[in-house]
Amino acid sequence: MKVAIQVRRARLGGRDWRVICPIDGTANAGLWADDYWRELHVDRRAAYRIGVLWLLAARSKHTIIYLPLRHGRHPAHPEHGGGRRLDLVLSHHSLQLRASSWPRLRSALGRGLRQTAEVPAAYLPDPAGIDYAARHHRKNRDRLREHIHGDTLFLTGSTPAFRHTADKFFDIAFGAPGAAPGEEAPNHGCTQFHWAEGILSNTDGIHVQHRSRWLAAV
């Protein structure tokens, strides 16, 4: 599984930071936040690329994954999400990235180097091999924790937390209901990160919805 990326670097707080962004394929994606839920709307292509980047967040413990989603297109469907539109940052908890430092880090990023990131398909785990019951154990630390700062939603977690949830995006990429050109899919296609799954630490949920029609960029 491959995705075209841009590798950017910055030095801040006496540390060198490595940040990767998708080069294309996420224009048809938008993230909104209200008081309780997060709404992430995607087409198939964006879902696939976000899924690969989700796996990269699991594999690349020393890399920040940055998806600038605030200024992308809007879904043509009137129920395109509400609330505040945000960018998305994924990071392994060992990086200890502080959300409050992100605006300065983002502004310090140098020019990017184009590369292709590849994740073996075998790295996506078989759902049958995941111990879902363990997520509800009191000592479980494999959860995604969120912060919102600087018009950005930050999701921080362990390798299993990212690796064991990436399939949600591939389910949309390969299983969302089809539609004729110019039409919305006749059936609702979505997935969600729900608090009852035991995968989220401090938020109620993230609703990921497939949208086949998107408005042209202004």
GROMACS .gro file of N, CA, C and O in nm, residues 30-34 36-40 54 64-70 84-91 97 99 102 106 144-156 162 193 200 202-203 205-207:
model
  204
   30GLY      N    1  -1.297   1.620   0.474
   30GLY     CA    2  -1.318   1.732   0.564
   30GLY      C    3  -1.347   1.682   0.704
   30GLY      O    4  -1.413   1.580   0.723
   31LEU      N    5  -1.298   1.756   0.803
   31LEU     CA    6  -1.314   1.719   0.943
   31LEU      C    7  -1.380   1.834   1.017
   31LEU      O    8  -1.334   1.949   1.009
   32TRP      N    9  -1.489   1.802   1.089
   32TRP     CA   10  -1.560   1.901   1.168
   32TRP      C   11  -1.572   1.851   1.312
   32TRP      O   12  -1.582   1.730   1.335
   33ALA      N   13  -1.574   1.945   1.406
   33ALA     CA   14  -1.588   1.910   1.548
   33ALA      C   15  -1.702   1.989   1.609
   33ALA      O   16  -1.710   2.111   1.591
   34ASP      N   17  -1.791   1.920   1.681
   34ASP     CA   18  -1.889   1.989   1.763
   34ASP      C   19  -1.856   1.959   1.909
   34ASP      O   20  -1.747   1.913   1.942
   36TYR      N   21  -1.946   1.725   2.105
   36TYR     CA   22  -1.935   1.587   2.149
   36TYR      C   23  -1.868   1.495   2.046
   36TYR      O   24  -1.788   1.410   2.083
   37TRP      N   25  -1.903   1.511   1.920
   37TRP     CA   26  -1.856   1.419   1.817
   37TRP      C   27  -1.769   1.490   1.715
   37TRP      O   28  -1.774   1.612   1.701
   38ARG      N   29  -1.690   1.410   1.645
   38ARG     CA   30  -1.609   1.459   1.533
   38ARG      C   31  -1.665   1.395   1.406
   38ARG      O   32  -1.695   1.275   1.404
   39GLU      N   33  -1.680   1.473   1.302
   39GLU     CA   34  -1.733   1.424   1.174
   39GLU      C   35  -1.622   1.433   1.070
   39GLU      O   36  -1.573   1.541   1.039
   40LEU      N   37  -1.583   1.318   1.015
   40LEU     CA   38  -1.483   1.311   0.910
   40LEU      C   39  -1.550   1.258   0.785
   40LEU      O   40  -1.595   1.142   0.783
   54TRP      N   41  -0.268   0.629   0.855
   54TRP     CA   42  -0.301   0.578   0.989
   54TRP      C   43  -0.203   0.466   1.027
   54TRP      O   44  -0.154   0.460   1.140
   64ILE      N   45   0.551   1.278   1.275
   64ILE     CA   46   0.418   1.337   1.289
   64ILE      C   47   0.347   1.326   1.154
   64ILE      O   48   0.404   1.358   1.049
   65ILE      N   49   0.223   1.280   1.155
   65ILE     CA   50   0.141   1.273   1.034
   65ILE      C   51   0.048   1.393   1.036
   65ILE      O   52  -0.033   1.409   1.127
   66TYR      N   53   0.058   1.477   0.934
   66TYR     CA   54  -0.018   1.602   0.928
   66TYR      C   55  -0.107   1.603   0.804
   66TYR      O   56  -0.058   1.596   0.693
   67LEU      N   57  -0.238   1.609   0.826
   67LEU     CA   58  -0.334   1.616   0.717
   67LEU      C   59  -0.403   1.753   0.721
   67LEU      O   60  -0.489   1.778   0.806
   68PRO      N   61  -0.365   1.843   0.630
   68PRO     CA   62  -0.426   1.977   0.627
   68PRO      C   63  -0.563   1.972   0.560
   68PRO      O   64  -0.577   1.992   0.439
   69LEU      N   65  -0.666   1.945   0.639
   69LEU     CA   66  -0.801   1.922   0.586
   69LEU      C   67  -0.891   2.045   0.593
   69LEU      O   68  -1.003   2.042   0.540
   70ARG      N   69  -0.846   2.152   0.655
   70ARG     CA   70  -0.934   2.266   0.677
   70ARG      C   71  -0.981   2.334   0.549
   70ARG      O   72  -1.091   2.388   0.543
   84ARG      N   73  -1.685   2.333   1.387
   84ARG     CA   74  -1.558   2.395   1.350
   84ARG      C   75  -1.479   2.302   1.260
   84ARG      O   76  -1.461   2.184   1.290
   85ARG      N   77  -1.429   2.353   1.149
   85ARG     CA   78  -1.350   2.270   1.059
   85ARG      C   79  -1.204   2.269   1.105
   85ARG      O   80  -1.149   2.373   1.142
   86LEU      N   81  -1.142   2.149   1.099
   86LEU     CA   82  -1.010   2.130   1.158
   86LEU      C   83  -0.915   2.055   1.065
   86LEU      O   84  -0.959   1.980   0.978
   87ASP      N   85  -0.786   2.076   1.088
   87ASP     CA   86  -0.683   1.987   1.034
   87ASP      C   87  -0.675   1.865   1.125
   87ASP      O   88  -0.735   1.861   1.234
   88LEU      N   89  -0.596   1.766   1.083
   88LEU     CA   90  -0.579   1.644   1.162
   88LEU      C   91  -0.431   1.611   1.176
   88LEU      O   92  -0.357   1.615   1.077
   89VAL      N   93  -0.387   1.583   1.297
   89VAL     CA   94  -0.249   1.541   1.325
   89VAL      C   95  -0.253   1.409   1.401
   89VAL      O   96  -0.326   1.395   1.500
   90LEU      N   97  -0.175   1.312   1.354
   90LEU     CA   98  -0.160   1.183   1.420
   90LEU      C   99  -0.017   1.170   1.470
   90LEU      O  100   0.078   1.200   1.396
   91SER      N  101   0.001   1.125   1.592
   91SER     CA  102   0.136   1.107   1.643
   91SER      C  103   0.140   0.995   1.746
   91SER      O  104   0.045   0.975   1.823
   97LEU      N  105   0.437   1.496   2.165
   97LEU     CA  106   0.405   1.621   2.096
   97LEU      C  107   0.299   1.698   2.175
   97LEU      O  108   0.192   1.646   2.203
   99ALA      N  109   0.021   1.974   2.195
   99ALA     CA  110  -0.067   2.044   2.103
   99ALA      C  111  -0.039   2.195   2.104
   99ALA      O  112  -0.046   2.261   2.000
  102TRP      N  113   0.218   2.314   1.853
  102TRP     CA  114   0.198   2.286   1.711
  102TRP      C  115   0.198   2.411   1.623
  102TRP      O  116   0.260   2.410   1.516
  106ARG      N  117   0.442   2.413   1.315
  106ARG     CA  118   0.386   2.417   1.180
  106ARG      C  119   0.446   2.533   1.101
  106ARG      O  120   0.480   2.518   0.983
  144LEU      N  121  -0.665   0.597   2.180
  144LEU     CA  122  -0.638   0.724   2.113
  144LEU      C  123  -0.687   0.838   2.202
  144LEU      O  124  -0.801   0.837   2.249
  145ARG      N  125  -0.599   0.934   2.224
  145ARG     CA  126  -0.634   1.049   2.307
  145ARG      C  127  -0.634   1.173   2.219
  145ARG      O  128  -0.545   1.191   2.136
  146GLU      N  129  -0.731   1.259   2.238
  146GLU     CA  130  -0.742   1.376   2.151
  146GLU      C  131  -0.719   1.506   2.226
  146GLU      O  132  -0.742   1.517   2.347
  147HIS      N  133  -0.671   1.604   2.150
  147HIS     CA  134  -0.666   1.743   2.192
  147HIS      C  135  -0.703   1.827   2.071
  147HIS      O  136  -0.676   1.788   1.957
  148ILE      N  137  -0.762   1.943   2.095
  148ILE     CA  138  -0.791   2.037   1.987
  148ILE      C  139  -0.721   2.167   2.021
  148ILE      O  140  -0.740   2.224   2.130
  149HIS      N  141  -0.638   2.213   1.928
  149HIS     CA  142  -0.564   2.337   1.949
  149HIS      C  143  -0.515   2.386   1.813
  149HIS      O  144  -0.479   2.306   1.726
  150GLY      N  145  -0.514   2.517   1.794
  150GLY     CA  146  -0.462   2.573   1.670
  150GLY      C  147  -0.535   2.524   1.547
  150GLY      O  148  -0.472   2.495   1.444
  151ASP      N  149  -0.669   2.515   1.556
  151ASP     CA  150  -0.752   2.467   1.443
  151ASP      C  151  -0.712   2.327   1.399
  151ASP      O  152  -0.719   2.294   1.280
  152THR      N  153  -0.671   2.246   1.493
  152THR     CA  154  -0.621   2.111   1.461
  152THR      C  155  -0.673   2.012   1.564
  152THR      O  156  -0.672   2.040   1.684
  153LEU      N  157  -0.716   1.895   1.516
  153LEU     CA  158  -0.749   1.783   1.603
  153LEU      C  159  -0.627   1.693   1.611
  153LEU      O  160  -0.579   1.644   1.509
  154PHE      N  161  -0.576   1.672   1.731
  154PHE     CA  162  -0.461   1.586   1.754
  154PHE      C  163  -0.510   1.452   1.808
  154PHE      O  164  -0.585   1.448   1.906
  155LEU      N  165  -0.466   1.345   1.746
  155LEU     CA  166  -0.491   1.211   1.797
  155LEU      C  167  -0.356   1.147   1.828
  155LEU      O  168  -0.271   1.134   1.739
  156THR      N  169  -0.337   1.112   1.953
  156THR     CA  170  -0.212   1.053   2.000
  156THR      C  171  -0.243   0.914   2.053
  156THR      O  172  -0.342   0.894   2.123
  162PHE      N  173  -0.335   0.270   1.673
  162PHE     CA  174  -0.347   0.310   1.532
  162PHE      C  175  -0.360   0.188   1.440
  162PHE      O  176  -0.446   0.186   1.351
  193PHE      N  177  -1.554   0.553   1.524
  193PHE     CA  178  -1.478   0.524   1.644
  193PHE      C  179  -1.572   0.561   1.759
  193PHE      O  180  -1.600   0.679   1.781
  200LEU      N  181  -1.112   0.489   2.247
  200LEU     CA  182  -1.099   0.633   2.266
  200LEU      C  183  -1.081   0.663   2.414
  200LEU      O  184  -1.148   0.606   2.499
  202ASN      N  185  -1.068   1.008   2.561
  202ASN     CA  186  -1.132   1.126   2.619
  202ASN      C  187  -1.223   1.198   2.521
  202ASN      O  188  -1.236   1.320   2.526
  203THR      N  189  -1.287   1.125   2.432
  203THR     CA  190  -1.385   1.184   2.342
  203THR      C  191  -1.496   1.082   2.319
  203THR      O  192  -1.477   0.962   2.337
  205GLY      N  193  -1.670   1.019   2.027
  205GLY     CA  194  -1.666   0.941   1.904
  205GLY      C  195  -1.624   1.021   1.783
  205GLY      O  196  -1.626   1.145   1.782
  206ILE      N  197  -1.583   0.947   1.680
  206ILE     CA  198  -1.547   1.004   1.551
  206ILE      C  199  -1.629   0.930   1.446
  206ILE      O  200  -1.617   0.809   1.430
  207HIS      N  201  -1.714   1.003   1.376
  207HIS     CA  202  -1.800   0.945   1.273
  207HIS      C  203  -1.733   0.969   1.137
  207HIS      O  204  -1.709   1.083   1.098
   0.00000   0.00000   0.00000
